[in-house]
Tab-separated table of C-alpha atoms and ligand atoms in Angstrom:
chain	number	residue	atom	x	y	z
A	26	MET	CA	-80.982	46.894	22.954
A	27	GLN	CA	-81.520	50.582	23.645
A	28	ASN	CA	-84.884	51.642	24.952
A	29	THR	CA	-85.714	55.091	23.761
A	30	ILE	CA	-86.439	57.173	26.808
A	31	GLN	CA	-88.493	60.321	26.196
A	32	HIS	CA	-88.517	63.345	28.465
A	33	THR	CA	-92.298	63.136	28.699
A	34	ASP	CA	-92.302	59.482	29.820
A	35	ILE	CA	-93.578	58.740	33.290
A	36	TYR	CA	-92.328	55.664	35.085
A	37	ALA	CA	-93.020	53.887	38.336
A	38	ILE	CA	-91.252	51.056	40.124
A	39	ALA	CA	-92.371	47.796	38.505
A	40	LEU	CA	-95.126	45.709	40.033
A	41	HIS	CA	-93.928	43.283	42.674
A	42	HIS	CA	-90.739	45.295	43.112
A	43	ARG	CA	-89.942	47.384	46.128
A	44	PHE	CA	-87.456	50.224	46.358
A	45	GLN	CA	-86.255	51.211	49.817
A	46	TRP	CA	-83.437	52.704	51.820
A	47	GLU	CA	-81.429	50.179	53.803
A	48	GLU	CA	-79.917	51.461	56.999
A	49	ALA	CA	-77.715	48.399	57.541
A	50	GLN	CA	-76.198	48.573	54.046
A	51	GLN	CA	-76.299	52.380	53.765
A	52	CYS	CA	-77.725	52.223	50.260
A	53	TYR	CA	-80.965	51.949	48.314
A	54	VAL	CA	-82.076	48.501	47.246
A	55	ILE	CA	-84.627	47.017	44.892
A	56	LEU	CA	-86.317	43.889	46.152
A	57	PHE	CA	-88.307	41.458	44.045
A	58	PRO	CA	-89.208	37.779	44.083
A	59	GLU	CA	-86.058	35.716	44.522
A	60	GLY	CA	-83.707	38.638	44.307
A	61	MET	CA	-82.371	42.001	45.306
A	62	VAL	CA	-80.052	44.603	43.904
A	63	LYS	CA	-78.018	47.062	45.903
A	64	LEU	CA	-77.897	50.363	44.076
A	65	ASN	CA	-74.910	52.641	43.987
A	66	GLY	CA	-75.386	56.230	45.069
A	67	GLY	CA	-76.212	57.692	41.664
A	68	ALA	CA	-78.709	55.006	40.727
A	69	GLY	CA	-80.420	55.397	44.095
A	70	GLU	CA	-80.762	59.164	43.626
A	71	VAL	CA	-82.456	58.635	40.257
A	72	LEU	CA	-84.866	55.899	41.334
A	73	LYS	CA	-85.801	57.814	44.476
A	74	LEU	CA	-87.487	60.336	42.181
A	75	VAL	CA	-89.268	57.734	40.057
A	76	ASP	CA	-92.647	57.858	41.722
A	77	GLY	CA	-95.252	57.463	39.013
A	78	GLN	CA	-95.821	61.243	39.015
A	79	ARG	CA	-92.705	62.962	37.779
A	80	SER	CA	-91.761	62.725	34.117
A	81	VAL	CA	-88.241	61.849	33.047
A	82	GLY	CA	-87.702	65.516	32.220
A	83	GLU	CA	-88.687	66.520	35.729
A	84	VAL	CA	-86.356	63.941	37.241
A	85	VAL	CA	-83.519	65.317	35.130
A	86	ALA	CA	-84.310	68.915	36.099
A	87	SER	CA	-84.533	68.052	39.769
A	88	LEU	CA	-81.181	66.236	39.792
A	89	GLN	CA	-79.521	68.999	37.785
A	90	ALA	CA	-80.635	71.392	40.493
A	91	THR	CA	-79.394	69.126	43.294
A	92	PHE	CA	-76.045	68.340	41.666
A	93	PRO	CA	-75.164	71.450	39.645
A	94	ASP	CA	-71.464	70.523	39.532
A	95	VAL	CA	-71.858	67.145	37.854
A	96	PRO	CA	-71.129	67.604	34.153
A	97	ASP	CA	-73.484	66.034	31.641
A	98	ILE	CA	-75.660	64.526	34.373
A	99	GLU	CA	-78.544	64.174	31.948
A	100	LYS	CA	-76.709	61.539	29.958
A	101	ASP	CA	-76.067	59.479	33.109
A	102	ILE	CA	-79.681	59.766	34.199
A	103	LEU	CA	-81.019	58.613	30.845
A	104	ALA	CA	-78.557	55.723	30.857
A	105	MET	CA	-79.840	54.783	34.301
A	106	PHE	CA	-83.452	54.797	33.084
A	107	ASP	CA	-82.389	52.676	30.163
A	108	LEU	CA	-80.686	50.145	32.404
A	109	ALA	CA	-83.571	50.017	34.885
A	110	LEU	CA	-86.067	49.499	32.089
A	111	GLY	CA	-83.935	46.766	30.546
A	112	LYS	CA	-83.867	44.988	33.909
A	113	ALA	CA	-87.634	45.387	34.227
A	114	TRP	CA	-87.355	47.380	37.460
A	115	LEU	CA	-89.633	50.041	36.023
A	116	ARG	CA	-92.978	50.171	34.296
A	117	LYS	CA	-94.127	52.894	31.973
A	118	LEU	CA	-97.335	54.668	32.917
A	119	ASN	CA	-98.051	56.778	29.843
B	10	MET	CA	-64.776	20.455	69.636
B	11	ALA	CA	-62.506	21.011	66.667
B	12	GLN	CA	-62.384	24.690	65.863
B	13	GLN	CA	-59.787	25.577	63.327
B	14	ASN	CA	-60.988	28.962	62.397
B	15	ASN	CA	-61.965	30.554	65.614
B	16	GLY	CA	-59.114	32.991	66.010
B	17	VAL	CA	-59.485	36.707	66.501
B	18	ALA	CA	-59.633	37.473	62.796
B	19	ALA	CA	-62.604	35.216	62.287
B	20	ASN	CA	-64.608	37.181	64.810
B	21	VAL	CA	-64.412	40.285	62.699
B	22	THR	CA	-67.007	39.476	60.102
B	23	HIS	CA	-68.369	42.184	57.891
B	24	THR	CA	-70.837	39.884	56.234
B	25	GLN	CA	-74.579	40.389	56.550
B	26	PRO	CA	-77.298	37.767	56.448
B	27	LEU	CA	-79.211	39.369	53.568
B	28	TRP	CA	-81.372	36.270	53.192
B	29	LEU	CA	-83.203	34.845	56.157
B	30	LEU	CA	-84.955	31.542	55.730
B	31	ALA	CA	-87.410	30.687	58.481
B	32	GLU	CA	-88.143	26.969	58.405
B	33	VAL	CA	-91.036	27.421	60.777
B	34	THR	CA	-92.074	23.780	61.023
B	35	TYR	CA	-90.944	20.405	59.780
B	36	ARG	CA	-94.475	19.079	59.789
B	37	CYS	CA	-95.763	18.557	56.267
B	38	PRO	CA	-98.809	16.899	54.738
B	39	LEU	CA	-96.769	15.958	51.656
B	40	HIS	CA	-94.161	13.229	51.478
B	41	CYS	CA	-91.920	14.277	48.607
B	42	ALA	CA	-89.249	11.798	47.630
B	43	PHE	CA	-86.850	14.677	46.874
B	44	CYS	CA	-87.397	16.632	50.078
B	45	TYR	CA	-84.125	18.098	51.326
B	46	ASN	CA	-85.304	18.300	54.932
B	47	PRO	CA	-83.166	16.266	57.296
B	48	THR	CA	-84.058	12.577	57.402
B	49	ASP	CA	-84.266	12.810	61.186
B	50	TYR	CA	-86.655	15.778	61.080
B	51	ASP	CA	-89.106	13.898	63.278
B	52	LYS	CA	-86.926	14.883	66.256
B	53	HIS	CA	-87.762	18.518	65.654
B	54	THR	CA	-91.517	18.450	65.279
B	55	GLN	CA	-92.279	18.785	69.000
B	56	ASN	CA	-90.137	21.729	70.049
B	57	GLU	CA	-91.059	24.464	67.586
B	58	LEU	CA	-90.389	28.115	68.379
B	59	SER	CA	-93.361	30.139	69.598
B	60	THR	CA	-94.815	33.108	67.724
B	61	GLU	CA	-93.015	35.493	70.084
B	62	GLN	CA	-89.706	33.737	69.490
B	63	TRP	CA	-90.142	34.013	65.737
B	64	ILE	CA	-90.978	37.684	65.972
B	65	GLN	CA	-87.890	38.296	68.067
B	66	ALA	CA	-85.764	36.376	65.548
B	67	LEU	CA	-87.164	38.506	62.718
B	68	ARG	CA	-86.308	41.700	64.574
B	69	ASP	CA	-82.796	40.572	65.437
B	70	ALA	CA	-82.032	39.384	61.898
B	71	ARG	CA	-83.310	42.655	60.436
B	72	LYS	CA	-80.871	44.545	62.649
B	73	LEU	CA	-78.092	42.407	61.203
B	74	GLY	CA	-79.135	43.479	57.709
B	75	ALA	CA	-81.573	40.750	56.637
B	76	LEU	CA	-83.853	41.864	53.796
B	77	GLN	CA	-85.308	38.873	52.036
B	78	LEU	CA	-87.408	36.629	54.241
B	79	GLY	CA	-88.479	33.151	53.154
B	80	ILE	CA	-91.133	31.483	55.291
B	81	SER	CA	-90.717	27.816	54.631
B	82	GLY	CA	-90.818	24.389	56.204
B	83	GLY	CA	-92.118	21.610	56.032
B	84	GLU	CA	-95.422	23.221	55.195
B	85	PRO	CA	-95.517	26.620	56.930
B	86	LEU	CA	-99.301	26.819	56.636
B	87	LEU	CA	-99.608	24.094	59.246
B	88	ARG	CA	-98.876	26.866	61.729
B	89	ASP	CA	-101.759	29.205	62.442
B	90	ASP	CA	-99.565	32.208	63.258
B	91	ILE	CA	-98.123	32.856	59.793
B	92	GLU	CA	-100.473	35.845	59.590
B	93	ASP	CA	-98.785	37.400	62.645
B	94	ILE	CA	-95.320	36.665	61.293
B	95	VAL	CA	-96.228	38.313	57.990
B	96	VAL	CA	-97.484	41.468	59.687
B	97	GLU	CA	-94.277	41.772	61.679
B	98	ALA	CA	-92.156	41.148	58.579
B	99	LYS	CA	-93.918	43.981	56.797
B	100	LYS	CA	-93.481	46.315	59.730
B	101	LEU	CA	-89.769	45.582	59.785
B	102	GLY	CA	-89.301	46.195	56.050
B	103	TYR	CA	-88.626	42.654	54.860
B	104	TYR	CA	-89.486	41.506	51.379
B	105	SER	CA	-91.358	38.412	52.423
B	106	ASN	CA	-92.047	35.194	50.607
B	107	LEU	CA	-94.218	32.274	51.632
B	108	ILE	CA	-92.854	29.004	50.261
B	109	THR	CA	-95.697	26.524	50.185
B	110	SER	CA	-97.045	23.335	48.716
B	111	GLY	CA	-100.409	25.102	48.613
B	112	VAL	CA	-101.996	22.722	51.081
B	113	GLY	CA	-103.841	24.807	53.641
B	114	LEU	CA	-104.040	28.009	51.606
B	115	THR	CA	-107.618	29.240	51.850
B	116	GLU	CA	-109.317	32.419	50.623
B	117	LYS	CA	-109.434	33.662	54.184
B	118	ARG	CA	-105.751	33.118	54.801
B	119	ILE	CA	-104.511	34.547	51.528
B	120	GLN	CA	-106.603	37.642	52.133
B	121	ALA	CA	-105.038	38.053	55.552
B	122	PHE	CA	-101.578	37.644	54.000
B	123	LYS	CA	-102.332	40.282	51.421
B	124	GLU	CA	-103.600	42.718	54.014
B	125	GLY	CA	-100.688	41.898	56.285
B	126	GLY	CA	-98.221	42.778	53.534
B	127	LEU	CA	-96.816	39.446	52.375
B	128	ASP	CA	-94.937	40.224	49.155
B	129	HIS	CA	-95.095	36.962	47.302
B	130	ILE	CA	-95.958	33.315	47.404
B	131	GLN	CA	-93.861	30.591	45.867
B	132	LEU	CA	-95.870	27.538	44.986
B	133	SER	CA	-94.319	24.155	44.334
B	134	MET	CA	-95.664	22.249	41.345
B	135	HIS	CA	-94.538	18.819	40.310
B	136	ASP	CA	-95.741	17.787	36.919
B	137	ILE	CA	-98.413	18.172	34.301
B	138	THR	CA	-99.674	14.711	34.993
B	139	GLU	CA	-101.782	13.892	37.975
B	140	GLU	CA	-100.085	10.500	38.239
B	141	ILE	CA	-96.591	11.869	38.693
B	142	ASN	CA	-97.654	14.696	40.980
B	143	ASN	CA	-99.441	12.266	43.215
B	144	PHE	CA	-96.721	9.641	43.008
B	145	ILE	CA	-93.721	11.808	43.820
B	146	THR	CA	-95.464	13.667	46.645
B	147	ASN	CA	-97.209	10.522	47.790
B	148	THR	CA	-100.431	12.529	48.126
B	149	ARG	CA	-103.419	13.513	46.005
B	150	THR	CA	-102.633	17.171	45.548
B	151	PHE	CA	-102.752	17.761	41.796
B	152	GLU	CA	-106.121	19.506	41.485
B	153	LEU	CA	-105.521	21.468	44.646
B	154	LYS	CA	-102.298	22.976	43.305
B	155	LYS	CA	-104.043	24.275	40.215
B	156	LYS	CA	-106.749	25.854	42.346
B	157	VAL	CA	-104.178	27.483	44.603
B	158	ALA	CA	-102.286	28.845	41.606
B	159	ALA	CA	-105.451	30.603	40.438
B	160	MET	CA	-106.056	31.966	43.930
B	161	ILE	CA	-102.556	33.436	44.093
B	162	LYS	CA	-103.050	35.141	40.758
B	163	ASN	CA	-106.496	36.478	41.708
B	164	HIS	CA	-105.076	38.212	44.727
B	165	GLY	CA	-102.638	40.144	42.606
B	166	TYR	CA	-99.581	38.231	43.674
B	167	PRO	CA	-96.756	37.531	41.290
B	168	MET	CA	-96.964	33.876	40.347
B	169	VAL	CA	-93.737	32.183	41.319
B	170	LEU	CA	-93.644	28.484	40.555
B	171	ASN	CA	-90.954	26.149	41.734
B	172	VAL	CA	-90.685	22.780	40.038
B	173	VAL	CA	-88.166	20.280	41.337
B	174	ILE	CA	-86.833	18.302	38.393
B	175	HIS	CA	-85.950	14.614	38.571
B	176	ARG	CA	-86.073	11.547	36.413
B	177	TYR	CA	-89.862	11.258	36.595
B	178	ASN	CA	-90.670	14.686	35.216
B	179	ILE	CA	-87.596	15.708	33.243
B	180	GLY	CA	-89.167	14.381	30.067
B	181	HIS	CA	-92.075	16.800	30.488
B	182	ILE	CA	-90.188	20.095	30.702
B	183	LYS	CA	-91.909	21.589	27.682
B	184	GLU	CA	-95.354	20.672	28.972
B	185	ILE	CA	-94.494	21.955	32.432
B	186	LEU	CA	-93.441	25.293	30.958
B	187	GLU	CA	-96.609	25.440	28.882
B	188	MET	CA	-98.659	24.802	31.980
B	189	ALA	CA	-96.780	27.565	33.805
B	190	GLU	CA	-97.473	29.959	30.951
B	191	ALA	CA	-101.152	29.019	30.916
B	192	LEU	CA	-101.360	29.640	34.663
B	193	GLY	CA	-99.878	33.097	34.092
B	194	ALA	CA	-96.611	32.448	35.916
B	195	ASP	CA	-94.240	35.400	36.232
B	196	TYR	CA	-91.283	33.355	37.459
B	197	VAL	CA	-90.578	29.671	37.022
B	198	GLU	CA	-87.735	27.958	38.742
B	199	LEU	CA	-86.823	24.577	37.320
B	200	ALA	CA	-84.734	23.289	40.168
B	201	ASN	CA	-82.856	20.134	39.400
B	202	THR	CA	-82.813	17.944	42.477
B	203	GLN	CA	-79.861	18.499	44.764
B	204	TYR	CA	-78.968	15.439	46.741
B	205	TYR	CA	-79.364	16.080	50.438
B	206	GLY	CA	-81.647	14.574	53.054
B	207	TRP	CA	-84.388	12.461	51.524
B	208	SER	CA	-83.303	13.133	47.968
B	209	LEU	CA	-79.877	11.683	48.718
B	210	VAL	CA	-81.425	8.513	50.104
B	211	ASN	CA	-83.533	8.325	46.923
B	212	ARG	CA	-80.819	9.418	44.533
B	213	SER	CA	-80.755	6.224	42.515
B	214	GLN	CA	-84.454	6.724	41.799
B	215	LEU	CA	-84.370	10.429	41.076
B	216	MET	CA	-81.199	11.194	39.181
B	217	PRO	CA	-81.592	11.724	35.446
B	218	SER	CA	-78.877	11.072	32.886
B	219	LYS	CA	-76.644	13.746	31.410
B	220	GLU	CA	-78.460	13.477	28.075
B	221	GLN	CA	-81.807	14.098	29.747
B	222	ILE	CA	-80.471	17.205	31.470
B	223	ASP	CA	-78.902	18.600	28.308
B	224	HIS	CA	-82.131	18.038	26.443
B	225	ALA	CA	-84.189	19.691	29.182
B	226	GLU	CA	-81.891	22.698	29.189
B	227	LYS	CA	-82.155	23.055	25.425
B	228	ILE	CA	-85.954	23.007	25.573
B	229	THR	CA	-85.872	25.538	28.380
B	230	ASN	CA	-83.663	27.887	26.374
B	231	GLU	CA	-85.966	27.658	23.363
B	232	PHE	CA	-88.983	28.363	25.538
B	233	ARG	CA	-87.252	31.297	27.172
B	234	ALA	CA	-86.462	32.814	23.796
B	235	LYS	CA	-90.129	32.487	22.866
B	236	VAL	CA	-91.716	34.053	25.966
B	237	GLY	CA	-89.050	36.712	26.598
B	238	ASN	CA	-89.390	38.926	29.654
B	239	LYS	CA	-93.012	37.953	30.246
B	240	MET	CA	-92.103	34.842	32.193
B	241	LYS	CA	-88.679	34.597	33.783
B	242	ILE	CA	-87.381	31.047	33.690
B	243	PHE	CA	-84.514	29.859	35.826
B	244	PHE	CA	-82.921	26.512	35.089
B	245	VAL	CA	-80.774	25.492	38.014
B	246	VAL	CA	-78.128	23.138	36.651
B	247	PRO	CA	-77.458	20.179	38.907
B	248	ASP	CA	-73.946	20.337	40.263
B	249	TYR	CA	-73.185	16.638	39.758
B	250	PHE	CA	-72.860	17.300	36.061
B	251	ALA	CA	-70.560	20.294	36.317
B	252	GLU	CA	-66.756	20.327	36.251
B	253	ARG	CA	-66.564	22.557	39.277
B	254	PRO	CA	-68.692	22.698	42.415
B	255	LYS	CA	-71.153	25.449	43.207
B	256	LYS	CA	-70.141	28.239	45.549
B	257	CYS	CA	-72.486	26.790	48.091
B	258	MET	CA	-74.822	29.350	49.731
B	259	ASN	CA	-72.529	31.959	48.192
B	260	GLY	CA	-70.090	31.128	50.961
B	261	TRP	CA	-70.500	29.789	54.470
B	262	GLY	CA	-71.936	32.505	56.703
B	263	GLU	CA	-71.684	35.089	53.928
B	264	VAL	CA	-75.266	36.055	53.014
B	265	PHE	CA	-77.643	33.300	54.167
B	266	MET	CA	-78.985	32.476	57.574
B	267	ILE	CA	-81.495	29.772	58.321
B	268	VAL	CA	-83.490	29.492	61.493
B	269	THR	CA	-85.060	26.073	61.820
B	270	ALA	CA	-88.291	25.009	63.475
B	271	ASN	CA	-86.631	24.331	66.823
B	272	GLY	CA	-84.537	27.511	66.713
B	273	ASP	CA	-81.225	26.138	65.469
B	274	VAL	CA	-79.373	28.735	63.419
B	275	LEU	CA	-77.619	27.332	60.369
B	276	PRO	CA	-75.555	28.662	57.476
B	277	CYS	CA	-77.283	26.232	55.085
B	278	HIS	CA	-80.195	23.808	55.007
B	279	SER	CA	-78.310	20.657	55.648
B	280	ALA	CA	-75.461	21.848	57.886
B	281	ARG	CA	-76.689	19.756	60.807
B	282	VAL	CA	-75.303	16.642	59.123
B	283	LEU	CA	-71.749	17.880	59.759
B	284	PRO	CA	-69.879	16.159	62.585
B	285	ASN	CA	-68.426	17.848	65.682
B	286	MET	CA	-70.389	21.003	65.155
B	287	GLN	CA	-72.544	22.740	67.637
B	288	PHE	CA	-74.964	25.090	65.975
B	289	PRO	CA	-76.255	28.063	67.901
B	290	ASN	CA	-79.913	28.259	68.854
B	291	VAL	CA	-81.971	31.457	69.071
B	292	ARG	CA	-82.993	30.391	72.556
B	293	ASP	CA	-79.415	30.757	73.823
B	294	LYS	CA	-77.348	33.794	72.938
B	295	GLY	CA	-79.403	35.371	70.181
B	296	LEU	CA	-78.886	35.881	66.485
B	297	GLU	CA	-76.171	38.497	66.544
B	298	TRP	CA	-73.866	36.217	68.482
B	299	ALA	CA	-74.849	33.293	66.268
B	300	TRP	CA	-73.980	35.153	63.086
B	301	LYS	CA	-70.896	37.059	64.188
B	302	ASP	CA	-69.269	35.072	66.943
B	303	SER	CA	-70.484	31.500	67.083
B	304	PRO	CA	-67.741	28.964	66.349
B	305	ALA	CA	-70.053	27.187	63.896
B	306	PHE	CA	-70.584	30.251	61.674
B	307	ASN	CA	-66.897	31.091	61.738
B	308	LYS	CA	-65.673	27.603	61.109
B	309	TYR	CA	-65.746	27.696	57.313
B	310	ARG	CA	-65.537	31.405	56.701
B	311	GLY	CA	-62.529	32.370	54.621
B	312	ASP	CA	-60.178	29.684	53.317
B	313	SER	CA	-57.751	28.858	56.112
B	314	TRP	CA	-59.617	25.588	56.865
B	315	MET	CA	-59.094	24.205	53.354
B	316	LYS	CA	-57.036	21.138	52.517
B	317	ALA	CA	-55.217	20.129	49.351
B	318	PRO	CA	-55.991	20.472	46.492
B	319	CYS	CA	-58.195	23.458	47.366
B	320	ARG	CA	-55.769	25.252	49.675
B	321	THR	CA	-53.402	26.132	46.849
B	322	CYS	CA	-55.924	26.068	44.027
B	323	PRO	CA	-55.998	29.204	41.853
B	324	GLU	CA	-59.778	28.816	41.531
B	325	LYS	CA	-60.592	28.659	45.224
B	326	ASP	CA	-62.200	32.100	45.313
B	327	ASN	CA	-64.690	31.034	42.652
B	328	ASP	CA	-66.242	28.154	44.573
B	329	LEU	CA	-64.685	28.172	48.087
B	330	ALA	CA	-64.153	24.407	47.663
B	331	GLY	CA	-67.850	23.773	47.120
B	332	CYS	CA	-70.343	22.395	49.588
B	333	ARG	CA	-69.196	21.210	53.032
B	334	CYS	CA	-72.234	18.991	53.460
B	335	GLN	CA	-71.798	17.319	50.101
B	336	ALA	CA	-68.113	16.765	50.841
B	337	PHE	CA	-68.976	15.139	54.140
B	338	LEU	CA	-71.973	13.117	52.992
B	339	LEU	CA	-70.085	11.582	50.100
B	340	THR	CA	-66.493	11.342	51.390
B	341	GLY	CA	-66.790	11.384	55.178
B	342	ASP	CA	-64.502	14.436	55.390
B	343	ALA	CA	-66.195	17.824	55.643
B	344	GLU	CA	-62.998	19.698	54.853
B	345	SER	CA	-62.156	17.891	51.648
B	346	ALA	CA	-62.932	19.306	48.223
B	347	ASP	CA	-66.534	18.892	47.124
B	348	PRO	CA	-66.304	15.644	45.100
B	349	VAL	CA	-68.181	17.336	42.256
B	350	CYS	CA	-64.851	18.993	41.387
B	351	SER	CA	-62.914	17.087	38.758
B	352	LEU	CA	-59.725	17.929	40.705
B	353	SER	CA	-61.023	16.207	43.833
B	354	PRO	CA	-59.354	12.882	44.669
B	355	ASN	CA	-62.879	11.609	45.368
B	356	HIS	CA	-64.424	12.664	42.091
B	357	HIS	CA	-64.948	8.992	41.131
B	358	ILE	CA	-67.873	8.910	43.590
B	359	ILE	CA	-69.741	11.393	41.429
B	360	GLU	CA	-68.693	9.662	38.235
B	361	LYS	CA	-70.148	6.436	39.548
B	362	ALA	CA	-73.474	8.075	40.389
B	363	ILE	CA	-73.614	9.548	36.889
B	364	GLU	CA	-72.758	6.173	35.383
B	365	ASP	CA	-75.455	4.484	37.480
B	366	ALA	CA	-78.012	7.006	36.275
B	367	LYS	CA	-77.548	5.624	32.767
B	368	ASN	CA	-78.839	2.246	33.915
B	369	PRO	CA	-81.605	3.238	36.281
B	370	GLN	CA	-83.398	-0.105	36.205
B	371	LEU	CA	-80.329	-1.887	37.511
B	372	GLN	CA	-79.659	0.576	40.291
B	373	ALA	CA	-82.982	1.849	41.453
B	374	GLN	CA	-84.248	0.868	44.849
B	375	PRO	CA	-87.746	1.542	46.137
B	376	ILE	CA	-88.360	5.157	47.125
B	377	VAL	CA	-88.230	6.001	50.809
B	378	PHE	CA	-90.880	8.708	51.054
B	379	ARG	CA	-90.492	11.541	53.527
B	380	THR	CA	-92.893	10.397	56.230
B	381	ASP	CA	-92.845	10.589	60.006
B	382	LYS	CA	-92.744	6.814	60.053
B	383	ASN	CA	-89.677	6.587	57.822
B	384	SER	CA	-87.988	9.384	59.743
B	385	LYS	CA	-88.558	7.496	63.005
B	386	LYS	CA	-87.153	4.354	61.410
B	387	ILE	CA	-84.023	6.145	60.270
B	388	ILE	CA	-83.548	7.688	63.720
B	389	ALA	CA	-83.866	4.184	65.203
B	390	GLY	CA	-81.115	2.915	62.919
B	391	GLU	CA	-83.337	1.005	60.498
B	392	LEU	CA	-83.175	1.237	56.699
B	393	GLN	CA	-79.417	0.866	56.984
B	394	GLU	CA	-79.171	-0.618	53.515
B	395	ARG	CA	-80.390	2.715	52.178
B	396	VAL	CA	-78.349	5.120	54.258
B	397	ALA	CA	-75.093	3.266	54.883
B	398	ASP	CA	-73.496	4.619	51.702
B	399	PHE	CA	-73.879	8.141	52.925
B	400	HIS	CA	-72.157	9.515	55.946
B	401	ALA	CA	-73.954	11.338	58.701
B	402	LEU	CA	-77.388	9.925	58.116
B	403	PRO	CA	-78.369	8.491	61.479
C	502	SF4	S1	-90.391	18.991	49.655
C	502	SF4	FE1	-92.443	18.104	49.864
C	502	SF4	S2	-92.369	16.905	51.775
C	502	SF4	FE2	-90.581	18.298	51.799
C	502	SF4	S3	-91.289	20.074	52.922
C	502	SF4	FE3	-91.646	20.494	50.733
C	502	SF4	S4	-93.756	19.833	50.342
C	502	SF4	FE4	-93.130	18.934	52.308
C	503	SF4	S1	-59.776	21.998	43.806
C	503	SF4	FE1	-61.073	22.863	45.396
C	503	SF4	S2	-60.870	25.098	45.179
C	503	SF4	FE2	-60.050	24.172	43.280
C	503	SF4	S3	-61.784	24.196	41.880
C	503	SF4	FE3	-61.815	22.195	42.900
C	503	SF4	S4	-63.157	22.455	44.688
C	503	SF4	FE4	-62.620	24.519	43.922
């Protein structure tokens, strides 16, 4: 199932989930009851910007500025939002 | 002491104890027939770690990479320093979980937990009927559990219910799930009894038949389809009924570390039943040594300790030969294949238990409830008729 992500959508980390940097693993993780997920570099960079303030469009713009050499980064970012929403790591605020 | 896997290579472990389970006390006001605590737990009720020792253990485990903290027991709320432990866990960046029967959870305490930063509370429930709840726990706790569930919800906690499934409640799965939904549960774990400790002694009373399990799983799947993402339901299939064993604890000394009430450090809940093993204690050389260098944690890392048929089995990476404790308890040899495996030369032991579960009236013996008195008896060598079939029970 594809969730349709809009540029104007604003997301936050889902209730009862915590997103944090892990020094010992050198990666970002999401923690929730009975589980955890280690995020790869790209996924961590996206979720780091998901703060309940920025819209999806702003996240895309910010990452395009940070990684100007990555081709078609927007597609990857939207796919990441889609995955995170499907896994219920995110909640929609607007 | 036999140490087969204590060479140089074994000392170079890159594993991290992502999950830390703190079994802070073995004291418990309940007397569950399926409790997996050791049957000789009464030995460990007098020498519990102090608050300072727990805090040190939390710090040391965090340095080793621990992230998920379970505060369990016994009943952890029998200790009055859980509030302090929670505050420290938050400070260190753990995702912390209190695993409780609900007995002892008051408004005052839950408020302190919330302020201290406890992330969630896992409440055990037993049945929709007061009779079965009170029977299997050997206490009158039915109404209390419902009250506690409401309290957890009111404080904005995710509602995580754990229901141990056995022959007495397996017929009520649908009703149990309906109750969970009505209570507003976010996560429900239907945990089929695993047979260790007290549940092994009571296996002939607790084990359902294959048909009952299949039926329960079908109902669970239908319910899951109906509620969708709103309530996550986990159905933990009992390993006795599988063709292959579980990859126990995701591998010995791979991701789990348990610190018990008296400070013993274990790779799994029941590891102390294994013979010729000396488990490290936080009071001696600390957690880093325990995890990385102790002979006990290295003993079953990797696969060089395995025997036939596992040693040459193409599937050995999938299950790492199953559970060492189950192998020992049922066959007397900790290094043999978990008898759950259909390739194990001892698989007939499991087949017999499954066969017996079809005729429960013929097999069932009275339940030995988890009480201090029964634990003392078992330590003293009584109740032999109940424990003699299983190795390693004193
Ligand atoms: S299973 Fe029952 S008796 Fe055992 S620790 Fe939990 S609540 Fe106590
Ligand atoms: S023989 Fe041993 S390694 Fe192979 S599947 Fe069975 S338990 Fe696993």
